[in-house]
mmCIF file of C-alpha atoms in Angstrom:
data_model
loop_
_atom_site.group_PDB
_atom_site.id
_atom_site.type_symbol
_atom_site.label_atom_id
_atom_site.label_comp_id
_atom_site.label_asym_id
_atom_site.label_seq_id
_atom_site.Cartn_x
_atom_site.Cartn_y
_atom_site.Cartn_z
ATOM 1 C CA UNK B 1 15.350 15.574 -9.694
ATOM 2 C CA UNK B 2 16.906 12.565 -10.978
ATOM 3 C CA UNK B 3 16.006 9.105 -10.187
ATOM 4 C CA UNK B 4 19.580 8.028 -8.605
ATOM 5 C CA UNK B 5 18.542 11.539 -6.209
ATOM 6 C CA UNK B 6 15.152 10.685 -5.570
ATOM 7 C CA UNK B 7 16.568 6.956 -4.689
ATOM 8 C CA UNK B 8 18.966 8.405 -2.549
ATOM 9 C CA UNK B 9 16.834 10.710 -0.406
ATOM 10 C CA UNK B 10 13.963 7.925 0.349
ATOM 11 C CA UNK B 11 16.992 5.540 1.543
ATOM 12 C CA UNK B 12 18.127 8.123 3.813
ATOM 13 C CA UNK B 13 14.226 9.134 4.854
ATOM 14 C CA UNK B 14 12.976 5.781 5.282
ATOM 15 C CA UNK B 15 12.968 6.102 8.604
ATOM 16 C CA UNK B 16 11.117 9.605 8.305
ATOM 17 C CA UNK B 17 8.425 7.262 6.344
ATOM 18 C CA UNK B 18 8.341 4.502 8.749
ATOM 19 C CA UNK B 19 4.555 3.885 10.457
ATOM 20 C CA UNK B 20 4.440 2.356 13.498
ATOM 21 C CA UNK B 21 0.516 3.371 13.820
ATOM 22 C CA UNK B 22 -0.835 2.306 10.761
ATOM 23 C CA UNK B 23 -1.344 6.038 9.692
ATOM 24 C CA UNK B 24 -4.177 6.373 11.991
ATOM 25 C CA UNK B 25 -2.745 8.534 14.367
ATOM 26 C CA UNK B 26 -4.145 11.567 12.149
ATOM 27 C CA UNK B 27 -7.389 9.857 12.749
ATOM 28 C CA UNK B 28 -6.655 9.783 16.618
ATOM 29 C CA UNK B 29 -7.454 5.606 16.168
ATOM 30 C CA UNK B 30 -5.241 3.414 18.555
ATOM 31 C CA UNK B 31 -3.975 0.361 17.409
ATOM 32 C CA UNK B 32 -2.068 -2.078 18.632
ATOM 33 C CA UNK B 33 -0.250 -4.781 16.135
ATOM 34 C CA UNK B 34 -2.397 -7.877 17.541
ATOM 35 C CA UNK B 35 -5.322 -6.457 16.369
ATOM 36 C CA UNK B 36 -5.406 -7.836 13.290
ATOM 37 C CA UNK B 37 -3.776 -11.195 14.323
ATOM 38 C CA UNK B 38 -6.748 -14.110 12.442
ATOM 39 C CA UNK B 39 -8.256 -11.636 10.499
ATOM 40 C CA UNK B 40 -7.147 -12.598 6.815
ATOM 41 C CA UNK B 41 -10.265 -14.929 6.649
ATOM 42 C CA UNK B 42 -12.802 -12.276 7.723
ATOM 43 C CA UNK B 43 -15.940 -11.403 5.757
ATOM 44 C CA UNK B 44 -16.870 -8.075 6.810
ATOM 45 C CA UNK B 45 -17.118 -6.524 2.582
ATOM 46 C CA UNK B 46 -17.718 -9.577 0.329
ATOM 47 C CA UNK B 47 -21.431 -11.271 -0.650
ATOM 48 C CA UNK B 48 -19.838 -14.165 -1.675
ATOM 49 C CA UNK B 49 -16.306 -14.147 -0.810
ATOM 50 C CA UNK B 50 -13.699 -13.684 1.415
ATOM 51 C CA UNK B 51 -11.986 -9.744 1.880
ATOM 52 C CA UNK B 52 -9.130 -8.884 4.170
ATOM 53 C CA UNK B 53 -8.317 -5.824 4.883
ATOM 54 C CA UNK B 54 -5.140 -7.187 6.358
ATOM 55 C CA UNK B 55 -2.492 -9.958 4.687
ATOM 56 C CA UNK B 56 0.260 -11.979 6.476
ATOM 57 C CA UNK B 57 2.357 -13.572 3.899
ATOM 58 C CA UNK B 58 6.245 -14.767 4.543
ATOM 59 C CA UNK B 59 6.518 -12.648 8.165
ATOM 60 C CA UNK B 60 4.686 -9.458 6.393
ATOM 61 C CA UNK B 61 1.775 -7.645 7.091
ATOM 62 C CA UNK B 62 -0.028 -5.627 4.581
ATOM 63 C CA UNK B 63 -2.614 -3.600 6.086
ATOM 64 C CA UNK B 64 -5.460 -1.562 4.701
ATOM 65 C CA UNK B 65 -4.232 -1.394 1.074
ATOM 66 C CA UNK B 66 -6.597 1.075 -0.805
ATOM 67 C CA UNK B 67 -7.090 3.091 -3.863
ATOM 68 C CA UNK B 68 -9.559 5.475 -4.992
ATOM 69 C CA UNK B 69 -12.408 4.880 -7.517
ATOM 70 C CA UNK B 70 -11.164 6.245 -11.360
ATOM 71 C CA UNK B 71 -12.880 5.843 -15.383
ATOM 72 C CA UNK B 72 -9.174 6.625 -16.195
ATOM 73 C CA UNK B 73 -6.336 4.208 -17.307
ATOM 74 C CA UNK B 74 -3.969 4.626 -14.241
ATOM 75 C CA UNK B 75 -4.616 4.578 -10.465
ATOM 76 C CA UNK B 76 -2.216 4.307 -6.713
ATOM 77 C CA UNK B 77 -2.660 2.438 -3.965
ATOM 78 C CA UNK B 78 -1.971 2.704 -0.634
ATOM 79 C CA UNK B 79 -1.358 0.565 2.608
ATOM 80 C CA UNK B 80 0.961 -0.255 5.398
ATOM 81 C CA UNK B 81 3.446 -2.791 5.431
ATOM 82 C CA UNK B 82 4.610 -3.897 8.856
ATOM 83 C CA UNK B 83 7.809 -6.523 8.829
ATOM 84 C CA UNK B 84 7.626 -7.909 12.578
ATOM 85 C CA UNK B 85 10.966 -10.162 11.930
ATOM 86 C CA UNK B 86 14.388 -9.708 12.538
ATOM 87 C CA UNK B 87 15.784 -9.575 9.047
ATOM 88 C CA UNK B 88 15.717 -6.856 6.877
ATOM 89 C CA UNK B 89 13.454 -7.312 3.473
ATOM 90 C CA UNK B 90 13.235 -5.432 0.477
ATOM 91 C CA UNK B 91 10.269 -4.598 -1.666
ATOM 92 C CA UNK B 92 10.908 -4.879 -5.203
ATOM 93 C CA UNK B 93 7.616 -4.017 -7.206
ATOM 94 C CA UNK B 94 3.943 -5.269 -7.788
ATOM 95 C CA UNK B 95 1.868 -7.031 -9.948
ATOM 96 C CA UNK B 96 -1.780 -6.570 -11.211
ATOM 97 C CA UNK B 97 -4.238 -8.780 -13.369
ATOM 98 C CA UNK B 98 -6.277 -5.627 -13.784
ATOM 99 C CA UNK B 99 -3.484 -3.699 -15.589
ATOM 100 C CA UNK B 100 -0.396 -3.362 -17.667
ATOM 101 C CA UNK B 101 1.778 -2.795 -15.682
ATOM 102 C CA UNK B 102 2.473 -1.832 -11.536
ATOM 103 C CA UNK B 103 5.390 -0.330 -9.868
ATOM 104 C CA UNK B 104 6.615 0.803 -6.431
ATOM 105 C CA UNK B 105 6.669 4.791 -6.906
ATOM 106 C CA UNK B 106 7.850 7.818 -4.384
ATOM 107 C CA UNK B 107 6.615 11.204 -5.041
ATOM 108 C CA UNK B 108 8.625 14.264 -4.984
ATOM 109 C CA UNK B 109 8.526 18.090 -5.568
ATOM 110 C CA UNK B 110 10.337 20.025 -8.343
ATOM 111 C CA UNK B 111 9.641 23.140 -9.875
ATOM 112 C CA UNK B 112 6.719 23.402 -7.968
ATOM 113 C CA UNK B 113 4.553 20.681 -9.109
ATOM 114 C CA UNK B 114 4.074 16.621 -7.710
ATOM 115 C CA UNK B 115 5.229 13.804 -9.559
ATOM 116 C CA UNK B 116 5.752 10.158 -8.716
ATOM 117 C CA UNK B 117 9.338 8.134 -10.328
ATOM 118 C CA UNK B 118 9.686 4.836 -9.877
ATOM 119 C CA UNK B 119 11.726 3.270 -7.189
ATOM 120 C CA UNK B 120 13.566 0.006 -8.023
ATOM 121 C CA UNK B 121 13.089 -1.446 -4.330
ATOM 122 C CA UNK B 122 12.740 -0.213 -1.297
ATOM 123 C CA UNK B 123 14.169 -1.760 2.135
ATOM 124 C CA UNK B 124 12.086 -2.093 5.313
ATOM 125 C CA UNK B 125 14.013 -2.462 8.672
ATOM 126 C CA UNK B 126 14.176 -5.267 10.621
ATOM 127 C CA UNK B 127 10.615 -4.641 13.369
ATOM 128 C CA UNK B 128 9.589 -1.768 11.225
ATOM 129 C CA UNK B 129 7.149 -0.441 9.204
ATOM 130 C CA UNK B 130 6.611 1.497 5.654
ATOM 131 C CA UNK B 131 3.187 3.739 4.942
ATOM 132 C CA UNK B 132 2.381 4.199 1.636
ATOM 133 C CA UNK B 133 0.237 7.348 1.377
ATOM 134 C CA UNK B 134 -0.735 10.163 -1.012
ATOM 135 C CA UNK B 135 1.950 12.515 -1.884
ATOM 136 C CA UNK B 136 4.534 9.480 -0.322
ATOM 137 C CA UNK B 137 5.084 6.331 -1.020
ATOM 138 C CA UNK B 138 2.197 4.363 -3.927
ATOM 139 C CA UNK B 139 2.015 1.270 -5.970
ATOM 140 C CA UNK B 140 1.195 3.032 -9.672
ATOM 141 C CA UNK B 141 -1.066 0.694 -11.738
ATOM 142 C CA UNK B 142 -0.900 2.333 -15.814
ATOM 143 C CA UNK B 143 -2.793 0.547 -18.308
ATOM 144 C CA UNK B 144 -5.912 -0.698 -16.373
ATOM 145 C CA UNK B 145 -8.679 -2.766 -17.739
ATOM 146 C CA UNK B 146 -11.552 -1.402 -16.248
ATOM 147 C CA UNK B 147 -13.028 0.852 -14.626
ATOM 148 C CA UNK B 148 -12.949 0.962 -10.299
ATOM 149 C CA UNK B 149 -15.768 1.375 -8.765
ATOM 150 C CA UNK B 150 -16.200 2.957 -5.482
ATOM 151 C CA UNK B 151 -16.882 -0.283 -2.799
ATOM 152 C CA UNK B 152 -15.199 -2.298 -4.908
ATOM 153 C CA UNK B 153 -12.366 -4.485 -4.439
ATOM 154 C CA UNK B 154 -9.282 -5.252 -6.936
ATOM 155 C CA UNK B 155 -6.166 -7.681 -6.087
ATOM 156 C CA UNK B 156 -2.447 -6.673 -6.202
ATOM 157 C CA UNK B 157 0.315 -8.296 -5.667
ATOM 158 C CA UNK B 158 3.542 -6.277 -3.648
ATOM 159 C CA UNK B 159 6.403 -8.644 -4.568
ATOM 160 C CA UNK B 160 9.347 -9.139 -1.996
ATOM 161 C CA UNK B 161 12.727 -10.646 -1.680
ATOM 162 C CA UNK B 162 10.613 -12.845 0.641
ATOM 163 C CA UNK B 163 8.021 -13.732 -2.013
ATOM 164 C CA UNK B 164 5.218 -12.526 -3.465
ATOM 165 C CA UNK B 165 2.117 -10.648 -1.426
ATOM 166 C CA UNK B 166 -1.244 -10.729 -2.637
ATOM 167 C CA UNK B 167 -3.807 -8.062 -1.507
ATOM 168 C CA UNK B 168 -7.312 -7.447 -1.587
ATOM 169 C CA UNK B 169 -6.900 -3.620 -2.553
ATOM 170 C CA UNK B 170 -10.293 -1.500 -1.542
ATOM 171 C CA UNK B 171 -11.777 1.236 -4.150
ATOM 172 C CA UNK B 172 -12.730 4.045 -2.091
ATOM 173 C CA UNK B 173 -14.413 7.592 -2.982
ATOM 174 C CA UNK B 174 -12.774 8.633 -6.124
ATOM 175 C CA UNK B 175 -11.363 11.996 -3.413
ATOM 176 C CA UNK B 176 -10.988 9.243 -0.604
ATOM 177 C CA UNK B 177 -7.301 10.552 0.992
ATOM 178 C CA UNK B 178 -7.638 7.321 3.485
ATOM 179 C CA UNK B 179 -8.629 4.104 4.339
ATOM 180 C CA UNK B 180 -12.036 3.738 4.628
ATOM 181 C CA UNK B 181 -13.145 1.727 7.855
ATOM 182 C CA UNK B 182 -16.538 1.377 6.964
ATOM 183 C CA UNK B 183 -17.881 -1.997 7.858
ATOM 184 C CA UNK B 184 -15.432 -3.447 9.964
ATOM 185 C CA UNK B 185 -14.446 -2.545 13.576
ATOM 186 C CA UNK B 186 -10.945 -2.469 15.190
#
């Protein structure tokens, strides 16, 4: 499938991909978008420092960003991002100290097998919501550092047409499929 195609079809299925639970409705968890209102400060993971689990930068949320422990050179991460405004914003790529290089990527099927292609940017509705999850929607970080570490923590950055959005990413189980909400309470 060709890039312009695969472009195409997430435009038309962002909707489809929109979240307005978080992605815990497979997990039967109810949440309600003032839950995590103050918590960017919170200390529920660090010795030492301060770990959010959720990041309000220019009117966006990014919520439970996550990845799963690797030794290899490449790794995804997933989260939600929730844009409570009125204006439309579009997500344009990422950024990562711990690797070469990071991009917004959207999987898709041909010939039978799963790949992820890049996606230039991706728009979010005005009030709604985007879940990146395995097999959907992933930040791609190629050319990492070092290794991740299951309970460890890395930072990426989603940039915006708003601005940039820096995240405190979680390393999960290297077979982890979700967030893990070990350690904090909702």
């Amino acid at each position: 499938m060709s890039r312009a195609a695969l472009l195409a079809l997430l435009l038309a299925a962002t909707p489809a991909l929109a979240d307005d639970g978080h992605g815990h409705a497979e997990t039967g968890e109810d949440h309600v978008h003032d839950d995590h209102a103050h918590e960017e400060d919170h200390d529920d993971h660090a010795e030492g420092g301060s770990v959010s689990h959720v990041t309000e930068a220019h009117g966006l949320r990014a919520v439970h960003a996550w990845t799963r422990a690797t030794t290899g050179d490449a790794a995804l991460v997933f989260l939600a991002v929730e844009n409570p405004s009125e204006d439309r914003v579009v997500l344009t790529g990422a950024s990562s100290d711990l690797a070469d290089d990071a991009e917004i990527v959207g999987f898709s099927l041909g010939d039978g097998t799963g790949s992820y292609a890049p996606l230039a940017e991706m728009p979010l509705p005005p009030g709604g919501s985007l879940r990146f999850a395995p097999q959907e929607l992933a930040i791609r970080l190629t050319g990492l550092r070092a290794e991740l570490g299951e309970g460890g923590y890395i930072e990426v950055t989603l940039a915006t047409d708003r601005g940039p959005i820096p995240m405190d990413v979680e390393v999960g189980a290297a077979d982890a499929t979700g967030h893990s909400h070990a350690g904090h309470a909702h």
